[in-house]
Amino acid sequence: MTAVQRLAILGSTGSVGGSTLDVVARHPERFEVVGLTAYQRTDVLIDQCRRFKPRRVVLPDAARAATVRSALAGLGLRTEVHSGAQALCDLAAADDVDSVMAAIVGAAGLPPCMAAARAGKRLLLANKEALVVGGALFMRAVQDGGATLLPIDSEHSAIFQCLPEDSRSWGARIDRIVLTASGGPFRQREPDTLHGVTPEQAVAHPNWVMGRKISVDSATMMNKALEVIEARWLFNLTPDQIKVVIHPQSIIHSMVVCRDGSVLAQLGTPDMKVPIAYGLSFPERIESGAPRLDFLALQALSFEPPDPRRFPGLQLAWDALAAPAGTTAVLNAANEVAVAAFLDRRIGFMDIHRVNLRTLEALEPRLSSDHTLDDLIDLDQRSRAAAQRALTGLAA
Ligand code: NAD
Ligand code: MG
């Protein structure tokens, strides 16, 4: 790929968005930042505009868009500022965009991801919730639109890097995949004491620096549950082909067990710039800026099974995949509501799992086999309402 790649970064003010700009800044001859989007952190967005001079930016909220518009005008920048959900989809599908980095957190990222997929973009997917909610519909949009879907989640990038490039031969070669998990900050904590942990303790991840929502998901291991569902769709595997093992050092990012028993693994320091650089440059490789792995400084690589008493939510991935279509979308919505309530100190840490369970019990997805994006958005909304009721029920 020699032409300049024109890039839109959805969620540029977040952790993955910022790391993407770090990699891009190392290669000004390869990438042009055409569009950026943010939700709340207007100051960060304005600073990014100063540095990368995108053609346009998008914010969901009109008032925040107005703030950014006047700040950019004051800086003499000609960046257009748009607002609203449709503007996000328009940017993801725009003719002057080659690649879309999907780094919004949560199901809010699904509509622009679908737009990028339908428009046949190179779609760099960090936003795992979009695939967990979108499932088969998302994968069909990728196929029908002729898009190239490149996983950015470190585990899925690892699997992708271990697989041959011809995806049609994957099924015949893979026995199973093993997703590694760090175990998060509570890997060794007594399960009986987990109800008392605070948001500050839950977001203090031992190995990775990430946004708040995914950090809480790592502490409950719901992040791994979402990743199991993500892997099912990305690599077209049956759920029982997907295994999870705790690997506290976060050096092996995941593994493929081949039909013949050979195991392929991808290793590196825990730094999102590596999978991001791979997605940006695939099938080539470029400097990522991540620190190199020093084998002689490694004490050991160890592995242990996840304890279901400590991480009861992990099993929900396989349960939801075995349940009627749409159940994974219900689980995702419940978890988003529950994590937000935990971060707001409205519920305890172990209540996240209770809300997820109660929401799954309360709601039947009732999706038809030819469901649409609107059906999924409707299901997401109904699931959030059911999760809110479950929250209220906990307090009662
Ligand atoms: P973050 O919270 O740091 O950033 C989220 C971004 O999304 C921000 O730019 C925010 O402005 C935007 N956003 C939030 N809500 C929005 C909404 N309703 N509408 C539009 N934009 C909205 O999150 P992050 O850690 O960068 O994670 C982003 C995604 O990448 C998540 O899906 C996460 O699971 C995935 N991911 C992150 C990491 C990591 O290391 N941070 C690793 C693997 C996967
Ligand atoms: Mg991951």
GROMACS .gro file of C-alpha atoms and ligand atoms in nm:
model
  441
    1MET     CA    1   0.000   0.000   0.000
    2THR     CA    2   0.182   0.310  -0.114
    3ALA     CA    3  -0.096   0.572  -0.145
    4VAL     CA    4  -0.170   0.786   0.158
    5GLN     CA    5  -0.435   0.617   0.370
    6ARG     CA    6  -0.717   0.855   0.458
    7LEU     CA    7  -0.832   0.777   0.809
    8ALA     CA    8  -1.135   0.853   1.025
    9ILE     CA    9  -1.097   0.782   1.398
   10LEU     CA   10  -1.427   0.732   1.578
   11GLY     CA   11  -1.371   0.795   1.949
   12SER     CA   12  -1.039   0.974   1.897
   13THR     CA   13  -1.037   1.124   2.248
   14GLY     CA   14  -1.034   0.783   2.418
   15SER     CA   15  -0.751   0.547   2.508
   16VAL     CA   16  -0.744   0.355   2.178
   17GLY     CA   17  -0.816   0.674   1.980
   18GLY     CA   18  -0.518   0.849   2.142
   19SER     CA   19  -0.287   0.552   2.083
   20THR     CA   20  -0.398   0.545   1.719
   21LEU     CA   21  -0.297   0.909   1.678
   22ASP     CA   22   0.040   0.829   1.844
   23VAL     CA   23   0.109   0.563   1.579
   24VAL     CA   24  -0.020   0.782   1.295
   25ALA     CA   25   0.202   1.073   1.406
   26ARG     CA   26   0.509   0.853   1.345
   27HIS     CA   27   0.412   0.803   0.981
   28PRO     CA   28   0.291   1.133   0.834
   29GLU     CA   29   0.379   1.009   0.484
   30ARG     CA   30   0.140   0.713   0.517
   31PHE     CA   31  -0.170   0.854   0.686
   32GLU     CA   32  -0.394   1.156   0.656
   33VAL     CA   33  -0.637   1.210   0.942
   34VAL     CA   34  -0.958   1.308   0.762
   35GLY     CA   35  -1.205   1.287   1.051
   36LEU     CA   36  -1.214   1.269   1.431
   37THR     CA   37  -1.506   1.219   1.668
   38ALA     CA   38  -1.556   1.276   2.038
   39TYR     CA   39  -1.829   1.263   2.295
   40GLN     CA   40  -1.748   1.486   2.592
   41ARG     CA   41  -1.381   1.579   2.603
   42THR     CA   42  -1.394   1.883   2.375
   43ASP     CA   43  -1.059   2.018   2.501
   44VAL     CA   44  -0.880   1.700   2.391
   45LEU     CA   45  -1.058   1.708   2.054
   46ILE     CA   46  -0.959   2.070   1.995
   47ASP     CA   47  -0.597   1.988   2.074
   48GLN     CA   48  -0.608   1.692   1.832
   49CYS     CA   49  -0.746   1.924   1.561
   50ARG     CA   50  -0.457   2.161   1.616
   51ARG     CA   51  -0.209   1.877   1.568
   52PHE     CA   52  -0.371   1.674   1.289
   53LYS     CA   53  -0.587   1.930   1.105
   54PRO     CA   54  -0.871   1.693   1.008
   55ARG     CA   55  -1.119   1.796   0.738
   56ARG     CA   56  -1.410   1.741   0.977
   57VAL     CA   57  -1.502   1.638   1.329
   58VAL     CA   58  -1.825   1.500   1.471
   59LEU     CA   59  -1.977   1.523   1.819
   60PRO     CA   60  -2.312   1.367   1.911
   61ASP     CA   61  -2.423   1.678   2.098
   62ALA     CA   62  -2.505   2.007   1.914
   63ALA     CA   63  -2.407   2.233   2.206
   64ARG     CA   64  -2.062   2.075   2.239
   65ALA     CA   65  -2.024   2.093   1.860
   66ALA     CA   66  -2.089   2.469   1.880
   67THR     CA   67  -1.818   2.505   2.148
   68VAL     CA   68  -1.568   2.320   1.931
   69ARG     CA   69  -1.670   2.517   1.619
   70SER     CA   70  -1.599   2.852   1.777
   71ALA     CA   71  -1.271   2.731   1.933
   72LEU     CA   72  -1.147   2.600   1.597
   73ALA     CA   73  -1.250   2.919   1.419
   74GLY     CA   74  -1.052   3.111   1.682
   75LEU     CA   75  -0.748   2.899   1.597
   76GLY     CA   76  -0.790   2.975   1.226
   77LEU     CA   77  -0.860   2.608   1.143
   78ARG     CA   78  -1.093   2.521   0.857
   79THR     CA   79  -1.215   2.194   1.010
   80GLU     CA   80  -1.591   2.142   0.960
   81VAL     CA   81  -1.781   2.055   1.279
   82HIS     CA   82  -2.089   1.831   1.258
   83SER     CA   83  -2.322   1.693   1.522
   84GLY     CA   84  -2.568   1.409   1.562
   85ALA     CA   85  -2.583   1.034   1.513
   86GLN     CA   86  -2.629   1.054   1.136
   87ALA     CA   87  -2.317   1.269   1.096
   88LEU     CA   88  -2.116   0.993   1.266
   89CYS     CA   89  -2.243   0.738   1.013
   90ASP     CA   90  -2.183   0.981   0.725
   91LEU     CA   91  -1.820   1.024   0.830
   92ALA     CA   92  -1.770   0.646   0.859
   93ALA     CA   93  -1.903   0.597   0.505
   94ALA     CA   94  -1.758   0.912   0.341
   95ASP     CA   95  -1.599   0.887  -0.003
   96ASP     CA   96  -1.281   1.059   0.114
   97VAL     CA   97  -1.226   0.801   0.392
   98ASP     CA   98  -1.034   0.478   0.320
   99SER     CA   99  -1.002   0.341   0.674
  100VAL     CA  100  -1.215   0.374   0.984
  101MET     CA  101  -1.076   0.315   1.332
  102ALA     CA  102  -1.381   0.217   1.540
  103ALA     CA  103  -1.276   0.315   1.893
  104ILE     CA  104  -1.606   0.431   2.043
  105VAL     CA  105  -1.696   0.240   2.358
  106GLY     CA  106  -2.025   0.053   2.377
  107ALA     CA  107  -2.320  -0.023   2.151
  108ALA     CA  108  -2.327   0.348   2.050
  109GLY     CA  109  -2.054   0.251   1.803
  110LEU     CA  110  -2.268  -0.001   1.615
  111PRO     CA  111  -2.443   0.232   1.363
  112PRO     CA  112  -2.120   0.395   1.237
  113CYS     CA  113  -1.949   0.053   1.224
  114MET     CA  114  -2.235  -0.078   1.012
  115ALA     CA  115  -2.211   0.227   0.789
  116ALA     CA  116  -1.838   0.173   0.738
  117ALA     CA  117  -1.893  -0.199   0.670
  118ARG     CA  118  -2.167  -0.132   0.414
  119ALA     CA  119  -1.949   0.130   0.244
  120GLY     CA  120  -1.668  -0.126   0.202
  121LYS     CA  121  -1.407   0.047   0.419
  122ARG     CA  122  -1.102  -0.098   0.587
  123LEU     CA  123  -1.262  -0.126   0.929
  124LEU     CA  124  -1.024  -0.139   1.225
  125LEU     CA  125  -1.242  -0.273   1.503
  126ALA     CA  126  -1.159  -0.195   1.866
  127ASN     CA  127  -1.526  -0.141   1.955
  128LYS     CA  128  -1.602  -0.503   2.051
  129GLU     CA  129  -1.950  -0.418   2.182
  130ALA     CA  130  -2.054  -0.330   1.825
  131LEU     CA  131  -1.978  -0.685   1.711
  132VAL     CA  132  -2.128  -0.841   2.025
  133VAL     CA  133  -2.454  -0.658   1.950
  134GLY     CA  134  -2.438  -0.676   1.570
  135GLY     CA  135  -2.335  -1.042   1.540
  136ALA     CA  136  -2.443  -1.206   1.215
  137LEU     CA  137  -2.592  -0.882   1.076
  138PHE     CA  138  -2.259  -0.703   1.123
  139MET     CA  139  -2.062  -0.983   0.956
  140ARG     CA  140  -2.306  -0.991   0.665
  141ALA     CA  141  -2.267  -0.614   0.619
  142VAL     CA  142  -1.888  -0.661   0.607
  143GLN     CA  143  -1.924  -0.929   0.343
  144ASP     CA  144  -2.191  -0.757   0.133
  145GLY     CA  145  -2.012  -0.421   0.149
  146GLY     CA  146  -1.677  -0.575   0.057
  147ALA     CA  147  -1.519  -0.428   0.370
  148THR     CA  148  -1.192  -0.550   0.523
  149LEU     CA  149  -1.243  -0.617   0.892
  150LEU     CA  150  -0.921  -0.592   1.094
  151PRO     CA  151  -0.935  -0.678   1.465
  152ILE     CA  152  -0.769  -0.432   1.703
  153ASP     CA  153  -0.855  -0.599   2.033
  154SER     CA  154  -0.512  -0.737   2.129
  155GLU     CA  155  -0.632  -1.099   2.166
  156HIS     CA  156  -0.809  -1.099   1.831
  157SER     CA  157  -0.520  -0.925   1.660
  158ALA     CA  158  -0.298  -1.199   1.804
  159ILE     CA  159  -0.522  -1.472   1.660
  160PHE     CA  160  -0.541  -1.287   1.329
  161GLN     CA  161  -0.161  -1.257   1.316
  162CYS     CA  162  -0.127  -1.632   1.376
  163LEU     CA  163  -0.369  -1.730   1.100
  164PRO     CA  164  -0.295  -1.761   0.730
  165GLU     CA  165  -0.417  -1.461   0.534
  166ASP     CA  166  -0.666  -1.666   0.332
  167SER     CA  167  -0.961  -1.674   0.570
  168ARG     CA  168  -1.135  -1.953   0.374
  169SER     CA  169  -0.878  -2.203   0.500
  170TRP     CA  170  -0.908  -2.109   0.868
  171GLY     CA  171  -1.182  -2.358   0.956
  172ALA     CA  172  -0.989  -2.654   0.824
  173ARG     CA  173  -0.674  -2.561   1.015
  174ILE     CA  174  -0.799  -2.451   1.357
  175ASP     CA  175  -0.877  -2.692   1.634
  176ARG     CA  176  -0.945  -2.418   1.888
  177ILE     CA  177  -0.824  -2.079   2.001
  178VAL     CA  178  -0.711  -1.979   2.348
  179LEU     CA  179  -0.781  -1.623   2.455
  180THR     CA  180  -0.548  -1.508   2.731
  181ALA     CA  181  -0.671  -1.286   3.015
  182SER     CA  182  -0.465  -1.104   3.276
  183GLY     CA  183  -0.717  -1.177   3.551
  184GLY     CA  184  -0.732  -0.803   3.626
  185PRO     CA  185  -0.675  -0.640   3.964
  186PHE     CA  186  -0.874  -0.902   4.163
  187ARG     CA  187  -0.717  -1.220   4.028
  188GLN     CA  188  -0.605  -1.329   4.373
  189ARG     CA  189  -0.862  -1.153   4.587
  190GLU     CA  190  -1.089  -1.367   4.805
  191PRO     CA  191  -1.426  -1.388   4.623
  192ASP     CA  192  -1.613  -1.321   4.951
  193THR     CA  193  -1.450  -0.976   4.978
  194LEU     CA  194  -1.523  -0.860   4.623
  195HIS     CA  195  -1.854  -0.693   4.708
  196GLY     CA  196  -1.660  -0.417   4.888
  197VAL     CA  197  -1.426  -0.303   4.608
  198THR     CA  198  -1.442   0.057   4.489
  199PRO     CA  199  -1.446   0.194   4.132
  200GLU     CA  200  -1.090   0.323   4.190
  201GLN     CA  201  -0.969  -0.028   4.278
  202ALA     CA  202  -1.157  -0.183   3.987
  203VAL     CA  203  -1.012   0.048   3.721
  204ALA     CA  204  -0.652   0.007   3.844
  205HIS     CA  205  -0.549  -0.258   3.592
  206PRO     CA  206  -0.213  -0.427   3.661
  207ASN     CA  207  -0.088  -0.443   3.297
  208TRP     CA  208  -0.295  -0.225   3.061
  209VAL     CA  209  -0.393   0.144   3.062
  210MET     CA  210  -0.748   0.163   2.924
  211GLY     CA  211  -1.080   0.349   2.939
  212ARG     CA  212  -1.292   0.313   3.253
  213LYS     CA  213  -1.561   0.085   3.113
  214ILE     CA  214  -1.324  -0.178   2.971
  215SER     CA  215  -1.116  -0.157   3.290
  216VAL     CA  216  -1.419  -0.254   3.501
  217ASP     CA  217  -1.500  -0.525   3.246
  218SER     CA  218  -1.146  -0.660   3.290
  219ALA     CA  219  -1.194  -0.670   3.668
  220THR     CA  220  -1.517  -0.874   3.633
  221MET     CA  221  -1.381  -1.066   3.330
  222MET     CA  222  -1.693  -0.958   3.140
  223ASN     CA  223  -1.436  -0.815   2.898
  224LYS     CA  224  -1.324  -1.171   2.825
  225ALA     CA  225  -1.687  -1.282   2.791
  226LEU     CA  226  -1.740  -1.008   2.530
  227GLU     CA  227  -1.417  -1.117   2.360
  228VAL     CA  228  -1.536  -1.479   2.337
  229ILE     CA  229  -1.846  -1.356   2.155
  230GLU     CA  230  -1.633  -1.124   1.941
  231ALA     CA  231  -1.404  -1.417   1.845
  232ARG     CA  232  -1.701  -1.635   1.755
  233TRP     CA  233  -1.801  -1.385   1.486
  234LEU     CA  234  -1.459  -1.265   1.371
  235PHE     CA  235  -1.322  -1.613   1.309
  236ASN     CA  236  -1.647  -1.803   1.246
  237LEU     CA  237  -1.581  -2.053   1.526
  238THR     CA  238  -1.821  -2.262   1.728
  239PRO     CA  239  -1.837  -2.143   2.090
  240ASP     CA  240  -1.677  -2.465   2.218
  241GLN     CA  241  -1.370  -2.394   2.003
  242ILE     CA  242  -1.302  -2.084   2.215
  243LYS     CA  243  -1.115  -2.129   2.544
  244VAL     CA  244  -0.996  -1.879   2.803
  245VAL     CA  245  -0.689  -1.905   3.023
  246ILE     CA  246  -0.551  -1.656   3.276
  247HIS     CA  247  -0.198  -1.547   3.193
  248PRO     CA  248  -0.110  -1.279   3.450
  249GLN     CA  249   0.194  -1.136   3.265
  250SER     CA  250  -0.005  -1.032   2.951
  251ILE     CA  251   0.288  -1.124   2.724
  252ILE     CA  252   0.118  -1.394   2.516
  253HIS     CA  253  -0.178  -1.209   2.366
  254SER     CA  254  -0.362  -1.526   2.251
  255MET     CA  255  -0.299  -1.859   2.080
  256VAL     CA  256  -0.424  -2.077   1.798
  257VAL     CA  257  -0.421  -2.454   1.849
  258CYS     CA  258  -0.398  -2.611   1.504
  259ARG     CA  259  -0.551  -2.942   1.392
  260ASP     CA  260  -0.214  -3.114   1.423
  261GLY     CA  261  -0.158  -2.998   1.783
  262SER     CA  262   0.087  -2.722   1.692
  263VAL     CA  263   0.025  -2.403   1.893
  264LEU     CA  264   0.086  -2.059   1.742
  265ALA     CA  265   0.111  -1.762   1.977
  266GLN     CA  266   0.170  -1.390   1.936
  267LEU     CA  267   0.380  -1.219   2.202
  268GLY     CA  268   0.471  -0.863   2.286
  269THR     CA  269   0.467  -0.605   2.561
  270PRO     CA  270   0.113  -0.511   2.667
  271ASP     CA  271   0.076  -0.199   2.452
  272MET     CA  272  -0.223  -0.133   2.224
  273LYS     CA  273   0.004   0.046   1.977
  274VAL     CA  274   0.116  -0.297   1.847
  275PRO     CA  275  -0.228  -0.425   1.731
  276ILE     CA  276  -0.319  -0.072   1.620
  277ALA     CA  277  -0.005  -0.045   1.402
  278TYR     CA  278  -0.076  -0.389   1.256
  279GLY     CA  279  -0.433  -0.291   1.168
  280LEU     CA  280  -0.318   0.036   1.017
  281SER     CA  281  -0.044  -0.119   0.803
  282PHE     CA  282  -0.182  -0.469   0.729
  283PRO     CA  283  -0.048  -0.666   0.547
  284GLU     CA  284   0.272  -0.470   0.599
  285ARG     CA  285   0.428  -0.381   0.932
  286ILE     CA  286   0.533  -0.039   1.056
  287GLU     CA  287   0.704   0.100   1.365
  288SER     CA  288   0.449   0.116   1.646
  289GLY     CA  289   0.653   0.294   1.911
  290ALA     CA  290   0.578   0.019   2.165
  291PRO     CA  291   0.857  -0.096   2.395
  292ARG     CA  292   1.025  -0.419   2.283
  293LEU     CA  293   0.989  -0.744   2.472
  294ASP     CA  294   1.300  -0.824   2.674
  295PHE     CA  295   1.302  -1.203   2.713
  296LEU     CA  296   1.584  -1.202   2.964
  297ALA     CA  297   1.389  -0.968   3.190
  298LEU     CA  298   1.085  -1.197   3.189
  299GLN     CA  299   1.058  -1.397   3.511
  300ALA     CA  300   0.810  -1.655   3.386
  301LEU     CA  301   0.504  -1.705   3.172
  302SER     CA  302   0.235  -1.867   3.385
  303PHE     CA  303  -0.120  -1.987   3.328
  304GLU     CA  304  -0.417  -2.065   3.550
  305PRO     CA  305  -0.787  -2.139   3.506
  306PRO     CA  306  -1.039  -1.858   3.573
  307ASP     CA  307  -1.216  -1.918   3.906
  308PRO     CA  308  -1.595  -1.906   3.845
  309ARG     CA  309  -1.658  -1.788   4.203
  310ARG     CA  310  -1.447  -1.481   4.138
  311PHE     CA  311  -1.555  -1.428   3.777
  312PRO     CA  312  -1.913  -1.561   3.745
  313GLY     CA  313  -1.981  -1.345   3.439
  314LEU     CA  314  -1.733  -1.523   3.211
  315GLN     CA  315  -1.961  -1.825   3.155
  316LEU     CA  316  -2.238  -1.591   3.032
  317ALA     CA  317  -2.056  -1.568   2.696
  318TRP     CA  318  -2.116  -1.935   2.613
  319ASP     CA  319  -2.464  -1.927   2.769
  320ALA     CA  320  -2.565  -1.625   2.560
  321LEU     CA  321  -2.420  -1.774   2.240
  322ALA     CA  322  -2.626  -2.091   2.300
  323ALA     CA  323  -2.945  -1.889   2.362
  324PRO     CA  324  -3.169  -1.734   2.089
  325ALA     CA  325  -3.012  -1.470   1.859
  326GLY     CA  326  -3.001  -1.129   2.024
  327THR     CA  327  -2.919  -1.264   2.372
  328THR     CA  328  -2.563  -1.136   2.341
  329ALA     CA  329  -2.705  -0.788   2.269
  330VAL     CA  330  -2.918  -0.811   2.586
  331LEU     CA  331  -2.612  -0.914   2.787
  332ASN     CA  332  -2.405  -0.630   2.646
  333ALA     CA  333  -2.669  -0.364   2.721
  334ALA     CA  334  -2.723  -0.495   3.074
  335ASN     CA  335  -2.349  -0.486   3.136
  336GLU     CA  336  -2.314  -0.130   3.003
  337VAL     CA  337  -2.591  -0.012   3.237
  338ALA     CA  338  -2.453  -0.207   3.533
  339VAL     CA  339  -2.094  -0.087   3.485
  340ALA     CA  340  -2.210   0.277   3.459
  341ALA     CA  341  -2.410   0.231   3.782
  342PHE     CA  342  -2.107   0.078   3.956
  343LEU     CA  343  -1.880   0.363   3.841
  344ASP     CA  344  -2.146   0.606   3.978
  345ARG     CA  345  -2.136   0.415   4.311
  346ARG     CA  346  -2.503   0.324   4.280
  347ILE     CA  347  -2.437  -0.053   4.304
  348GLY     CA  348  -2.162  -0.278   4.436
  349PHE     CA  349  -1.907  -0.464   4.227
  350MET     CA  350  -2.075  -0.806   4.248
  351ASP     CA  351  -2.412  -0.645   4.167
  352ILE     CA  352  -2.288  -0.602   3.808
  353HIS     CA  353  -2.328  -0.977   3.758
  354ARG     CA  354  -2.667  -0.976   3.933
  355VAL     CA  355  -2.799  -0.705   3.702
  356ASN     CA  356  -2.670  -0.895   3.399
  357LEU     CA  357  -2.837  -1.218   3.512
  358ARG     CA  358  -3.168  -1.056   3.602
  359THR     CA  359  -3.182  -0.870   3.272
  360LEU     CA  360  -3.114  -1.190   3.078
  361GLU     CA  361  -3.392  -1.361   3.274
  362ALA     CA  362  -3.637  -1.074   3.227
  363LEU     CA  363  -3.608  -1.022   2.852
  364GLU     CA  364  -3.663  -1.243   2.552
  365PRO     CA  365  -3.487  -1.098   2.248
  366ARG     CA  366  -3.751  -1.212   1.993
  367LEU     CA  367  -3.536  -1.129   1.688
  368SER     CA  368  -3.648  -1.263   1.352
  369SER     CA  369  -3.391  -1.434   1.132
  370ASP     CA  370  -3.400  -1.135   0.891
  371HIS     CA  371  -3.367  -0.868   1.161
  372THR     CA  372  -3.233  -0.522   1.080
  373LEU     CA  373  -3.008  -0.268   1.248
  374ASP     CA  374  -3.321  -0.088   1.375
  375ASP     CA  375  -3.438  -0.412   1.537
  376LEU     CA  376  -3.103  -0.439   1.718
  377ILE     CA  377  -3.116  -0.076   1.831
  378ASP     CA  378  -3.469  -0.137   1.960
  379LEU     CA  379  -3.353  -0.451   2.143
  380ASP     CA  380  -3.060  -0.258   2.291
  381GLN     CA  381  -3.302   0.008   2.423
  382ARG     CA  382  -3.543  -0.247   2.568
  383SER     CA  383  -3.252  -0.428   2.735
  384ARG     CA  384  -3.128  -0.103   2.890
  385ALA     CA  385  -3.475  -0.036   3.029
  386ALA     CA  386  -3.490  -0.391   3.171
  387ALA     CA  387  -3.143  -0.345   3.323
  388GLN     CA  388  -3.259  -0.019   3.485
  389ARG     CA  389  -3.551  -0.208   3.637
  390ALA     CA  390  -3.309  -0.473   3.762
  391LEU     CA  391  -3.102  -0.197   3.924
  392THR     CA  392  -3.406  -0.060   4.099
  393GLY     CA  393  -3.495  -0.414   4.209
  394LEU     CA  394  -3.152  -0.452   4.372
  395ALA     CA  395  -3.204  -0.138   4.577
  396ALA     CA  396  -3.548  -0.257   4.697
  397NAD     P1  397  -1.245   0.529   2.623
  397NAD     O1  398  -1.354   0.543   2.722
  397NAD     O2  399  -1.107   0.569   2.661
  397NAD     O3  400  -1.285   0.610   2.489
  397NAD     C1  401  -1.409   0.597   2.431
  397NAD     C2  402  -1.427   0.693   2.316
  397NAD     O4  403  -1.563   0.679   2.269
  397NAD     C3  404  -1.407   0.840   2.352
  397NAD     O5  405  -1.347   0.907   2.244
  397NAD     C4  406  -1.550   0.893   2.371
  397NAD     O6  407  -1.559   1.029   2.339
  397NAD     C5  408  -1.627   0.809   2.272
  397NAD     N1  409  -1.767   0.786   2.312
  397NAD     C6  410  -1.810   0.738   2.431
  397NAD     N2  411  -1.944   0.727   2.430
  397NAD     C7  412  -1.987   0.771   2.310
  397NAD     C8  413  -2.116   0.786   2.250
  397NAD     N3  414  -2.230   0.753   2.316
  397NAD     N4  415  -2.122   0.833   2.123
  397NAD     C9  416  -2.011   0.866   2.057
  397NAD     N5  417  -1.886   0.854   2.109
  397NAD    C10  418  -1.874   0.807   2.234
  397NAD     O7  419  -1.248   0.377   2.574
  397NAD     P2  420  -1.126   0.288   2.518
  397NAD     O8  421  -1.060   0.220   2.631
  397NAD     O9  422  -1.045   0.364   2.420
  397NAD    O10  423  -1.208   0.173   2.442
  397NAD    C11  424  -1.272   0.197   2.318
  397NAD    C12  425  -1.318   0.064   2.261
  397NAD    O11  426  -1.205  -0.016   2.234
  397NAD    C13  427  -1.405  -0.017   2.359
  397NAD    O12  428  -1.503  -0.087   2.287
  397NAD    C14  429  -1.307  -0.114   2.420
  397NAD    O13  430  -1.368  -0.234   2.462
  397NAD    C15  431  -1.213  -0.139   2.303
  397NAD     N6  432  -1.077  -0.179   2.343
  397NAD    C16  433  -1.001  -0.096   2.419
  397NAD    C17  434  -0.874  -0.133   2.458
  397NAD    C18  435  -0.786  -0.042   2.539
  397NAD    O14  436  -0.671  -0.076   2.565
  397NAD     N7  437  -0.833   0.074   2.582
  397NAD    C19  438  -0.825  -0.259   2.421
  397NAD    C20  439  -0.905  -0.342   2.342
  397NAD    C21  440  -1.031  -0.300   2.304
  398MG      MG  441  -0.873  -0.742   2.467
   0.00000   0.00000   0.00000
